[in-house]
Amino acid sequence: MSKLNAKIPEGPLADKWTNHKAKLRLVNPANRKKLDIIIVGTGLSGASAASTLGELGYNVKVFCYQDSPRRAHSVAAQGGINATKNYKNDNDSVYRLFYDMLKGGDFRAREANVYRAAEVSNQVIDHYTALGVPFARDYGGLIENRSFGGVQVSRTFYAKGQTGQQCLIGAYSALSRQIAKGTVTMYPRREMMDLVIVEGKARGIIARNLITGEIERHSAHAVILATGGYGTIYYLSTLALNSNGSSAWRAFKQGALFANPSFVQIHPTSIPVLNDHQCKLTLMSESLRNDGRVWVPKQKGDKRNPNDIPEDERDYYLERRYPAFGNLVPRDVASRAAKERCDAGYGVGPTGLSVYLDFRDAINKKGRNAIEDNYGNLFEMYEKITGESPYETPMRIYPAGHYTMGGLWVDYNLMTTIPGLFAIGEANFSDHGANRLGASSLMQTSGDGYFIIPYTIADYLADDIRTPKISVNSPEFENAENGVKERIEKLLSIGGTETATSFHKRLGKIMWDYCGMVRNEEGLKKALIQLDELKEEFWKNLKVPDTANELNQELEKANRVADFLELGKLLVFDALNRRESCGAHFREESQTENGEAKRDDEHFSYVAAWEFAGDGKEPILHKEELKFEFVKLQERSYK
Amino acid sequence: MKITLKIWRQKDARSKGKFETYKLDNVAPDMSFLEMLDSLNQQLIAEGKSPVAFDHDCREGICGSCGIYINGRPHGNDRKVTTCELRLRKFKDGDTITVEPWRARAFPVVKDLIVDRSAFDKIIQAGGYISVNAGAAQDANAIPVPKHNADVAFDTASCIGCGACVAACKNASAMLFIAAKVTHLAQFPQGRIEAAERVKRMIAKMDELGFGSCTNTRACEAECPKGISISTIAKLNREYFVAKLKD
Ligand SMILES: Cc1cc2nc3c(=O)[nH]c(=O)nc-3n(C[C@H](O)[C@H](O)[C@H](O)COP(=O)(O)OP(=O)(O)OC[C@H]3O[C@@H](n4cnc5c(N)ncnc54)[C@H](O)[C@@H]3O)c2cc1C
Ligand code: SF4
Ligand code: FES
């Protein structure tokens, strides 16, 4: 238990962060430039932390595997970013956003962290706006907001369906300014291969130059992982193809605890699988549910053109089951409801694995122009992929793996259990409990980077102002480098017949079938066996072409899939352990009579933080009890 | 569908490249162009050959990673799509497709279809930002911005930095890319403050990095997957002249 000290400050909820900040130590500007900080990742969390720490005068080194920091996966976020400005005068507040997030996360997140995320949200919006992020505006020139995914106030800032792209370009521009100033050094096309720990502290990374294959040592006084989520473990997901879980997994194997790994959000509205060459599922933003109505035919296997199905033969099942929230129920609820209808035989499309999202009524009521103004680029994207226009035929959608609430365990200062190793953005576990509310990831990633980590890391670095540059010639760096080289050698020398992609596909199927939207003990136990078998086969029969000393995309993939095979098991252990349903985690054994998730606060009101116990050994569970001092636990009901 | 591919193969920046021909007998019209290359690669690996290297990530037209010159056109023969969004239904059964990397002095080939576009990052570093530190901003609604300007800013900021404009241009000019950024930032009052410096520094950087100049052939606009309009270049020129006049 001693391992987990969340360091949550005392005092009233609304004062915690203020009080805590007042106590955090500072680093004198003259000392900052002598301190090196490594940041892995250039999404909204990494880019925001990098530019801000650069502005403060630290010596920052940033890594990403894309050719440019501007391409990090955050670029793909569509729907929006939350803040509690209350511009709409609909009685929004920090407390209300906090409560919505906590409730949306099914009371499996820390009150203090969630409150803080809501608290800094307004500053994030101010900063992006100042950087020139073109949020939607009304005719008076002021910023527009919309309601997003399961909340009753309009607090979501957006830039059509490209909010992530527009915000990331803003964050990237600020990062570029620091690169030009020389406070930040950018290392693109680099993959972090391992973390280096010296005398118990995170002091650097081993990176692979993806063009030359060279293995590089980089040292720093502290390391920040901003490496995003691991949703690609399902093979098919809404994430960018190269997203992966390797950096978090390397940290885990070096002693960082991994929290709630099985909490994965399955997003209800993605374009369904069209063929088996497909390697990715394209998200259709949840904002579409503001105007689109979800339905399936009332008759099983109805093959009629949807436009020919009369109103009284349509089952608007979300509106039927959840009259209060209707089409705007949270993601996990919407996803399971779609699965329920399809499993019962009412699904539509060639595979029967999709439901309709229909804009007919909205177009009739608001006019095509209004719909086009809000969703034009999403409709275009849908049409490019499917060849059908949503203005004329209802969209077809199905759930897909999307966001990982789980991640590296961090304390209130966003530090992992390894001193000097911090995790921000989607890579940590801290703010979304068992289910993330729409538009709150961009908010959290940015808040972490701009307004939290710069303060908390200073407190850690205050002890290091006399520590000279960390040498890369220590035995620790030597060993870490050798370990990486051996692993690469091993991957290349197996000489089998099956590609990394093929293994990844098979892994994805196991995870989706047994540890996806719905889980049960029998399936999870089956998954454990199958994952062991798959891992064994991988290390016997993998085929990686070409060599280590060149640009080798298959080698990159193989390295990531090797980690996923192990991470997959951790997800399953976690899902097995949590014999309750909460948020996105639905255990069939724990449901109400009408099939809704049943939480078990008595036994599972904790964060499950797992410790690596050695290869082939079961991970060790540490529990961080969740204390709810300021809200009363409620059953999440959207009826 | 059957197709024949003539693909540029080049081991690394120093090696000489050449075209290789590959045949695929079983591709489907609803596959994306990159899914087709994925399946070719699976086949090549099975045959013990090197797969074709190409940049990609989001696979939905937003990260700007992908970019292939297909039958003489950046991102292929569909309008307003990136390579990852291009579908095989745009080709005919039996087609031969020529597949090359971007060709531009400022974008040297790294391997096969991958080029080095870091010159774009350097142009942004030269001035493609508004100078504001985290924490210094005022309330987001303190400066109203007319909806028209906000819309122009959105449209121009939707540039994904793919480089198709450069690849399409016979002079390999980066003017559309720069114009998009300059126009985007000029829409905001706080963006006007550095406008003159910004445009001069970005253009000077472009010249320094070996991009050509713009002779108004409009090829860039035709190939830009995000529909950035050539009229932004006129805006850029205006900004540039005004800035120079002040010198
Ligand atoms: C399609 C889609 C739409 C979304 N829409 C929304 C939305 O509307 N609103 C919202 O709030 N959230 C949304 N989300 C979620 C949100 O986009 C992400 O959670 C968030 O952007 C993650 O940001 P990040 O900075 O943590 O990581 P990312 O943006 O994923 O960045 C990860 C970075 O880490 C780097 N990296 C990773 N591993 C390594 C390594 N080993 N070595 C070197 N570099 C590495 C990568 O290069 C990259 O730069 C969406 C997600 C998806 C998939
Ligand atoms: S202007 Fe268009 S073609 Fe050029 S980089 Fe931007 S998006 Fe690509
Ligand atoms: S892969 Fe991202 S734009 Fe094509």
Coordinates of C-alpha atoms in Angstrom, one line a residue, chain B residues 24 116 236:
Chain B
L24 CA -2.0 -7.3 -57.8
D116 CA 11.9 14.8 -45.9
L236 CA 0.1 36.9 -49.2

